[in-house]
Amino acid sequence: MKPVIFGLSSETITPDERAFFAEAQPAGYILFRRNIAGRDQLRALTDDLRALHGRDDLLIMIDQEGGRVARMQAPVWPSFPPGAVFDRLYDLAPSSAIAAARANAHAIAVTLAEAGITVDALPLLDVRQDGASDIMGDRTLGAEPMRVAALGRAVIEGLAQGGVVGIVKHMPGHGRAMVDSHHELPIVTADEDALTTDLAPFQALKDAPIGMTAHVVYTAWDPDLPASLSASVIDMVIRQRIGFDGLLMSDDLDMKALKGSIPELAAGVVAAGCDLALNCWGRMDDMIGIANLLPDISAESKARLDRAMAHASLVQESPPLDQLLATRDTLLALVPA
């Protein structure tokens, strides 16, 4: 098995992809809108991926946050709100906000599990900062660390109740970034004391099954390399200071914050301490290069992967989707329009 998550190019596995994936044995896959045409097609695709590898617990992930980040869209699937709505409700009624966030995440999980998707790139634990790039903005759960942690935990719990594994992101915090890491490299110059705010939600949820790194330079910890490529940030900050021992994946290697060839970046994030490299765009040349350059997955990373995916089998009996959505909407209605 190679320590990488690959994207696919279309709505089915192409013959070239099928042959390559069978040989390379990636740890998992990520899906985008280009891979989704409808309910039956999406379930057939995820079933095909599982059959290809003979792994019922195959990591198949998606970015289904709600708001502006949603790969499965209406009218086929429900629309889900961004994180900021739960932050606004928290101002009025913290327990109601937590219940609403949990019900919303549970509803997301029901739709994903029906489609055969096992992992969602949610929740964001980035603490929103005034003046920062809007790439986080209304996607975040707030500007107060313990509020972010409380709502984030509710999201993790709601996803798990529906049989889906959550990912805490973007470690060790993207909330101070002044530019969008999809387009350029953010450099955060905050000192150690200030950065304790960013770390706090991740420390509170250090037992989460999966985490994702940030393509952000933190000069207080490593003035040269973004967290995803920094062995010192991954070891000293994420593993030791935060205390996270779950499965750690990089953010997407194709983001313009990183410089270099995609295969070299994949090798770099794994060498730095990420358990898995994330390569989203399904470009065959890049994927072949990654498979050729990466070592096989380490025993420690494989154990973390197995532990994380065991959470997907802990699904409880779920209420009907409509009931979950109604619970969420009744609670969110407490916020004045």
Short mmCIF file of C-alpha atoms in Angstrom, two decimals:
data_model
loop_
_atom_site.label_atom_id
_atom_site.label_comp_id
_atom_site.label_asym_id
_atom_site.label_seq_id
_atom_site.Cartn_x
_atom_site.Cartn_y
_atom_site.Cartn_z
CA MET A 1 0.00 0.00 0.00
CA LYS A 2 1.24 3.49 -0.87
CA PRO A 3 0.72 6.29 1.68
CA VAL A 4 -1.36 8.49 -0.61
CA ILE A 5 -4.94 9.48 -1.33
CA PHE A 6 -5.68 9.88 -5.03
CA GLY A 7 -8.41 11.66 -6.96
CA LEU A 8 -10.22 10.24 -9.98
CA SER A 9 -10.70 11.93 -13.33
CA SER A 10 -14.38 11.25 -14.00
CA GLU A 11 -17.64 9.61 -12.91
CA THR A 12 -16.32 6.07 -13.35
CA ILE A 13 -12.93 4.43 -12.94
CA THR A 14 -11.25 4.60 -16.34
CA PRO A 15 -9.45 1.49 -17.64
CA ASP A 16 -6.06 3.16 -17.14
CA GLU A 17 -6.97 4.17 -13.59
CA ARG A 18 -8.24 0.68 -12.79
CA ALA A 19 -4.97 -0.94 -13.84
CA PHE A 20 -2.87 1.70 -12.08
CA PHE A 21 -4.85 1.72 -8.82
CA ALA A 22 -4.78 -2.09 -8.62
CA GLU A 23 -1.00 -2.01 -8.85
CA ALA A 24 -0.28 1.09 -6.75
CA GLN A 25 -2.75 0.26 -3.95
CA PRO A 26 -3.27 3.79 -2.62
CA ALA A 27 -4.51 4.18 0.95
CA GLY A 28 -7.68 5.87 -0.26
CA TYR A 29 -9.48 8.26 -2.59
CA ILE A 30 -11.04 11.73 -2.61
CA LEU A 31 -14.11 12.66 -4.64
CA PHE A 32 -15.07 15.98 -6.27
CA ARG A 33 -18.00 17.30 -8.28
CA ARG A 34 -16.44 15.94 -11.46
CA ASN A 35 -16.93 12.46 -10.02
CA ILE A 36 -20.60 12.92 -9.12
CA ALA A 37 -23.63 12.69 -11.41
CA GLY A 38 -26.33 11.27 -9.14
CA ARG A 39 -27.19 8.87 -6.33
CA ASP A 40 -26.98 5.60 -8.23
CA GLN A 41 -23.82 6.58 -10.13
CA LEU A 42 -22.03 7.74 -6.98
CA ARG A 43 -22.86 4.59 -5.03
CA ALA A 44 -21.75 2.47 -7.99
CA LEU A 45 -18.44 4.34 -8.10
CA THR A 46 -17.69 3.86 -4.40
CA ASP A 47 -18.74 0.21 -4.56
CA ASP A 48 -16.42 -0.25 -7.53
CA LEU A 49 -13.50 1.26 -5.61
CA ARG A 50 -14.11 -1.07 -2.67
CA ALA A 51 -14.39 -4.09 -4.94
CA LEU A 52 -11.18 -3.12 -6.73
CA HIS A 53 -9.25 -3.27 -3.47
CA GLY A 54 -11.30 -5.83 -1.57
CA ARG A 55 -11.46 -3.45 1.41
CA ASP A 56 -14.83 -2.72 2.97
CA ASP A 57 -13.16 -0.09 5.16
CA LEU A 58 -11.54 1.73 2.23
CA LEU A 59 -10.93 5.42 2.93
CA ILE A 60 -13.16 7.31 0.48
CA MET A 61 -13.32 10.97 1.43
CA ILE A 62 -15.02 14.15 0.30
CA ASP A 63 -15.13 17.84 1.23
CA GLN A 64 -18.76 18.18 2.27
CA GLU A 65 -18.62 21.06 4.73
CA GLY A 66 -21.76 22.94 3.79
CA GLY A 67 -22.02 26.48 2.51
CA ARG A 68 -19.57 27.23 -0.28
CA VAL A 69 -17.70 23.93 0.10
CA ALA A 70 -20.07 21.18 -0.99
CA ARG A 71 -19.33 18.54 -3.62
CA MET A 72 -22.72 16.78 -3.38
CA GLN A 73 -25.29 19.42 -4.23
CA ALA A 74 -29.01 20.14 -4.34
CA PRO A 75 -31.44 19.16 -5.64
CA VAL A 76 -30.11 15.61 -5.41
CA TRP A 77 -28.84 16.10 -1.86
CA PRO A 78 -29.80 18.59 0.85
CA SER A 79 -27.98 21.90 1.16
CA PHE A 80 -26.06 22.31 4.40
CA PRO A 81 -25.14 25.61 6.09
CA PRO A 82 -21.60 26.88 6.74
CA GLY A 83 -20.00 26.68 10.16
CA ALA A 84 -20.65 30.32 10.98
CA VAL A 85 -24.37 29.75 11.54
CA PHE A 86 -23.61 27.56 14.54
CA ASP A 87 -21.25 30.21 15.87
CA ARG A 88 -24.07 32.78 15.70
CA LEU A 89 -26.46 30.47 17.54
CA TYR A 90 -23.82 29.88 20.21
CA ASP A 91 -24.00 33.59 21.07
CA LEU A 92 -27.62 33.04 22.10
CA ALA A 93 -27.75 29.45 23.32
CA PRO A 94 -24.54 27.39 23.51
CA SER A 95 -26.23 24.05 24.18
CA SER A 96 -28.63 24.59 21.28
CA ALA A 97 -25.74 25.45 18.97
CA ILE A 98 -23.92 22.27 19.96
CA ALA A 99 -27.08 20.20 19.40
CA ALA A 100 -27.66 21.86 16.01
CA ALA A 101 -24.08 21.26 14.89
CA ARG A 102 -24.33 17.62 15.93
CA ALA A 103 -27.66 17.08 14.13
CA ASN A 104 -26.34 18.80 11.00
CA ALA A 105 -23.20 16.64 10.94
CA HIS A 106 -25.27 13.53 11.55
CA ALA A 107 -27.45 14.47 8.57
CA ILE A 108 -24.36 15.01 6.41
CA ALA A 109 -23.11 11.58 7.46
CA VAL A 110 -26.40 9.92 6.53
CA THR A 111 -26.12 11.28 2.99
CA LEU A 112 -22.45 10.30 2.71
CA ALA A 113 -22.90 6.80 4.11
CA GLU A 114 -25.75 6.17 1.68
CA ALA A 115 -23.32 7.09 -1.11
CA GLY A 116 -20.61 4.79 0.25
CA ILE A 117 -18.35 7.63 1.43
CA THR A 118 -16.55 6.91 4.67
CA VAL A 119 -14.65 10.12 5.54
CA ASP A 120 -15.58 13.83 5.50
CA ALA A 121 -13.04 16.68 5.63
CA LEU A 122 -14.84 18.33 8.54
CA PRO A 123 -14.69 20.03 11.07
CA LEU A 124 -12.50 23.09 10.64
CA LEU A 125 -10.86 23.89 13.97
CA ASP A 126 -9.23 27.06 12.62
CA VAL A 127 -9.80 29.96 14.99
CA ARG A 128 -11.03 32.94 12.94
CA GLN A 129 -8.95 36.10 13.27
CA ASP A 130 -9.93 39.64 12.28
CA GLY A 131 -8.31 40.77 9.05
CA ALA A 132 -7.32 37.28 7.91
CA SER A 133 -8.01 35.88 4.45
CA ASP A 134 -11.67 35.10 3.77
CA ILE A 135 -10.70 31.60 2.61
CA MET A 136 -11.70 30.50 6.11
CA GLY A 137 -14.34 33.16 6.87
CA ASP A 138 -17.82 31.70 7.30
CA ARG A 139 -16.43 28.17 7.05
CA THR A 140 -15.09 28.46 10.60
CA LEU A 141 -16.83 27.75 13.88
CA GLY A 142 -15.82 31.02 15.51
CA ALA A 143 -13.12 33.23 16.95
CA GLU A 144 -13.04 31.82 20.48
CA PRO A 145 -10.98 28.62 20.85
CA MET A 146 -13.15 26.71 23.32
CA ARG A 147 -16.28 27.52 21.33
CA VAL A 148 -14.58 26.18 18.22
CA ALA A 149 -13.59 23.06 20.15
CA ALA A 150 -17.09 22.48 21.56
CA LEU A 151 -18.76 22.84 18.17
CA GLY A 152 -16.01 20.84 16.49
CA ARG A 153 -16.49 17.98 18.91
CA ALA A 154 -20.23 18.00 18.17
CA VAL A 155 -19.46 17.74 14.45
CA ILE A 156 -17.09 14.80 14.98
CA GLU A 157 -19.74 13.08 17.13
CA GLY A 158 -22.53 13.73 14.63
CA LEU A 159 -20.51 12.35 11.74
CA ALA A 160 -19.61 9.27 13.79
CA GLN A 161 -23.27 8.65 14.66
CA GLY A 162 -23.90 8.36 10.93
CA GLY A 163 -20.92 6.07 10.32
CA VAL A 164 -18.55 8.65 8.84
CA VAL A 165 -15.07 9.57 10.10
CA GLY A 166 -14.31 13.28 10.51
CA ILE A 167 -11.05 15.12 9.85
CA VAL A 168 -9.91 17.98 12.08
CA LYS A 169 -8.27 20.66 9.96
CA HIS A 170 -6.06 22.59 9.30
CA MET A 171 -3.37 21.66 11.83
CA PRO A 172 -1.88 23.59 13.59
CA GLY A 173 -4.26 26.39 12.52
CA HIS A 174 -5.11 28.35 9.36
CA GLY A 175 -7.08 31.14 11.01
CA ARG A 176 -4.28 33.74 10.92
CA ALA A 177 -3.38 33.29 7.25
CA MET A 178 -3.55 36.61 5.40
CA VAL A 179 -3.63 34.97 1.96
CA ASP A 180 -5.42 31.97 0.47
CA SER A 181 -3.12 28.92 0.47
CA HIS A 182 -4.89 27.68 -2.65
CA HIS A 183 -3.08 30.50 -4.47
CA GLU A 184 0.01 31.50 -2.46
CA LEU A 185 1.96 30.58 0.64
CA PRO A 186 0.70 32.19 3.86
CA ILE A 187 3.37 33.25 6.35
CA VAL A 188 2.19 33.66 9.95
CA THR A 189 4.54 35.74 12.10
CA ALA A 190 2.62 35.48 15.39
CA ASP A 191 4.73 34.58 18.40
CA GLU A 192 4.49 31.47 20.58
CA ASP A 193 2.12 33.09 23.06
CA ALA A 194 -0.33 34.20 20.39
CA LEU A 195 -0.27 30.80 18.69
CA THR A 196 -1.55 29.09 21.84
CA THR A 197 -4.98 30.36 20.75
CA ASP A 198 -4.68 28.50 17.44
CA LEU A 199 -3.54 25.27 19.08
CA ALA A 200 -6.23 25.13 21.76
CA PRO A 201 -9.09 23.55 19.72
CA PHE A 202 -6.74 20.92 18.32
CA GLN A 203 -5.48 20.11 21.80
CA ALA A 204 -9.06 19.73 22.99
CA LEU A 205 -9.77 17.29 20.13
CA LYS A 206 -6.36 15.61 20.06
CA ASP A 207 -8.06 12.19 20.10
CA ALA A 208 -9.79 12.79 16.74
CA PRO A 209 -9.18 9.88 14.34
CA ILE A 210 -7.84 11.95 11.41
CA GLY A 211 -6.16 15.34 11.04
CA MET A 212 -5.09 17.46 8.07
CA THR A 213 -2.10 19.79 7.96
CA ALA A 214 -2.02 23.41 6.83
CA HIS A 215 0.15 24.69 3.99
CA VAL A 216 1.19 27.64 6.16
CA VAL A 217 4.59 28.84 7.42
CA TYR A 218 4.71 29.65 11.14
CA THR A 219 7.92 31.59 11.68
CA ALA A 220 7.87 30.93 15.44
CA TRP A 221 8.25 27.20 14.74
CA ASP A 222 9.90 26.90 11.31
CA PRO A 223 10.75 30.06 9.35
CA ASP A 224 11.42 28.19 6.11
CA LEU A 225 8.89 25.41 5.56
CA PRO A 226 5.09 25.20 5.67
CA ALA A 227 3.69 22.86 8.30
CA SER A 228 2.90 20.13 5.77
CA LEU A 229 6.60 19.87 4.84
CA SER A 230 8.11 20.69 8.22
CA ALA A 231 9.35 17.75 10.29
CA SER A 232 9.78 20.05 13.27
CA VAL A 233 6.20 21.40 13.13
CA ILE A 234 4.72 17.94 12.65
CA ASP A 235 6.79 16.37 15.43
CA MET A 236 7.17 19.13 18.00
CA VAL A 237 3.86 20.97 17.49
CA ILE A 238 1.30 18.52 16.07
CA ARG A 239 2.49 15.26 17.61
CA GLN A 240 4.00 16.53 20.88
CA ARG A 241 2.50 19.89 21.83
CA ILE A 242 -1.00 19.19 20.51
CA GLY A 243 -0.66 15.52 21.40
CA PHE A 244 -2.32 14.25 18.22
CA ASP A 245 -1.57 10.58 17.50
CA GLY A 246 -4.22 9.96 14.85
CA LEU A 247 -3.86 9.58 11.10
CA LEU A 248 -2.28 12.75 9.69
CA MET A 249 -2.73 13.69 6.04
CA SER A 250 -1.43 16.68 4.15
CA ASP A 251 -3.71 19.22 2.55
CA ASP A 252 -3.93 19.01 -1.26
CA LEU A 253 -0.48 18.94 -2.87
CA ASP A 254 -1.78 20.86 -5.90
CA MET A 255 -2.40 24.04 -3.90
CA LYS A 256 -0.20 26.90 -5.08
CA ALA A 257 1.20 27.47 -1.59
CA LEU A 258 3.62 24.62 -2.32
CA LYS A 259 6.39 24.76 -4.90
CA GLY A 260 7.91 21.79 -6.68
CA SER A 261 6.76 18.75 -8.61
CA ILE A 262 3.76 16.90 -7.23
CA PRO A 263 5.67 13.61 -6.75
CA GLU A 264 8.47 15.42 -4.90
CA LEU A 265 5.94 17.18 -2.69
CA ALA A 266 4.25 13.86 -1.90
CA ALA A 267 7.58 12.39 -0.88
CA GLY A 268 8.32 15.55 1.11
CA VAL A 269 5.16 15.54 3.23
CA VAL A 270 5.56 11.83 4.02
CA ALA A 271 9.23 12.31 4.91
CA ALA A 272 8.23 15.21 7.18
CA GLY A 273 5.87 12.98 9.14
CA CYS A 274 2.48 13.00 7.41
CA ASP A 275 1.02 9.51 7.30
CA LEU A 276 -0.62 10.19 3.93
CA ALA A 277 -0.11 12.62 1.05
CA LEU A 278 -3.28 14.07 -0.51
CA ASN A 279 -3.27 14.35 -4.33
CA CYS A 280 -6.67 15.48 -5.55
CA TRP A 281 -6.75 16.01 -9.27
CA GLY A 282 -6.54 12.56 -10.85
CA ARG A 283 -3.73 13.42 -13.27
CA MET A 284 -2.19 10.13 -14.32
CA ASP A 285 1.36 11.46 -14.81
CA ASP A 286 1.40 12.90 -11.30
CA MET A 287 -0.08 9.78 -9.76
CA ILE A 288 2.41 7.49 -11.47
CA GLY A 289 5.24 9.74 -10.32
CA ILE A 290 3.96 9.68 -6.76
CA ALA A 291 3.63 5.89 -6.73
CA ASN A 292 7.17 5.53 -8.07
CA LEU A 293 8.67 7.95 -5.54
CA LEU A 294 6.82 7.06 -2.34
CA PRO A 295 7.87 4.17 -0.11
CA ASP A 296 5.29 1.67 1.03
CA ILE A 297 3.21 2.84 3.95
CA SER A 298 4.97 2.43 7.29
CA ALA A 299 3.65 0.02 9.89
CA GLU A 300 2.89 2.95 12.23
CA SER A 301 0.94 4.84 9.57
CA LYS A 302 -0.95 1.70 8.54
CA ALA A 303 -1.94 1.13 12.16
CA ARG A 304 -3.21 4.71 12.39
CA LEU A 305 -5.18 4.24 9.15
CA ASP A 306 -6.76 1.05 10.47
CA ARG A 307 -7.68 2.69 13.79
CA ALA A 308 -9.22 5.68 12.01
CA MET A 309 -11.30 3.61 9.63
CA ALA A 310 -12.57 1.38 12.44
CA HIS A 311 -14.62 4.43 13.50
CA ALA A 312 -16.68 4.10 10.31
CA SER A 313 -18.05 0.77 11.52
CA LEU A 314 -19.35 2.21 14.79
CA VAL A 315 -22.53 3.61 13.22
CA GLN A 316 -25.52 3.81 15.50
CA GLU A 317 -29.13 3.49 14.43
CA SER A 318 -29.84 6.85 12.80
CA PRO A 319 -33.07 8.83 12.90
CA PRO A 320 -34.51 9.59 9.45
CA LEU A 321 -32.69 12.29 7.51
CA ASP A 322 -35.74 14.56 7.53
CA GLN A 323 -35.90 14.35 11.32
CA LEU A 324 -32.25 15.34 11.69
CA LEU A 325 -32.70 18.28 9.33
CA ALA A 326 -35.85 19.38 11.16
CA THR A 327 -34.04 19.26 14.51
CA ARG A 328 -31.23 21.39 13.12
CA ASP A 329 -33.56 23.90 11.49
CA THR A 330 -35.71 24.31 14.58
CA LEU A 331 -32.64 25.17 16.62
CA LEU A 332 -31.15 27.48 13.97
CA ALA A 333 -34.48 29.34 13.81
CA LEU A 334 -33.63 30.77 17.23
CA VAL A 335 -31.17 33.11 15.48
CA PRO A 336 -32.88 36.32 14.28
CA ALA A 337 -32.93 36.65 10.50
#
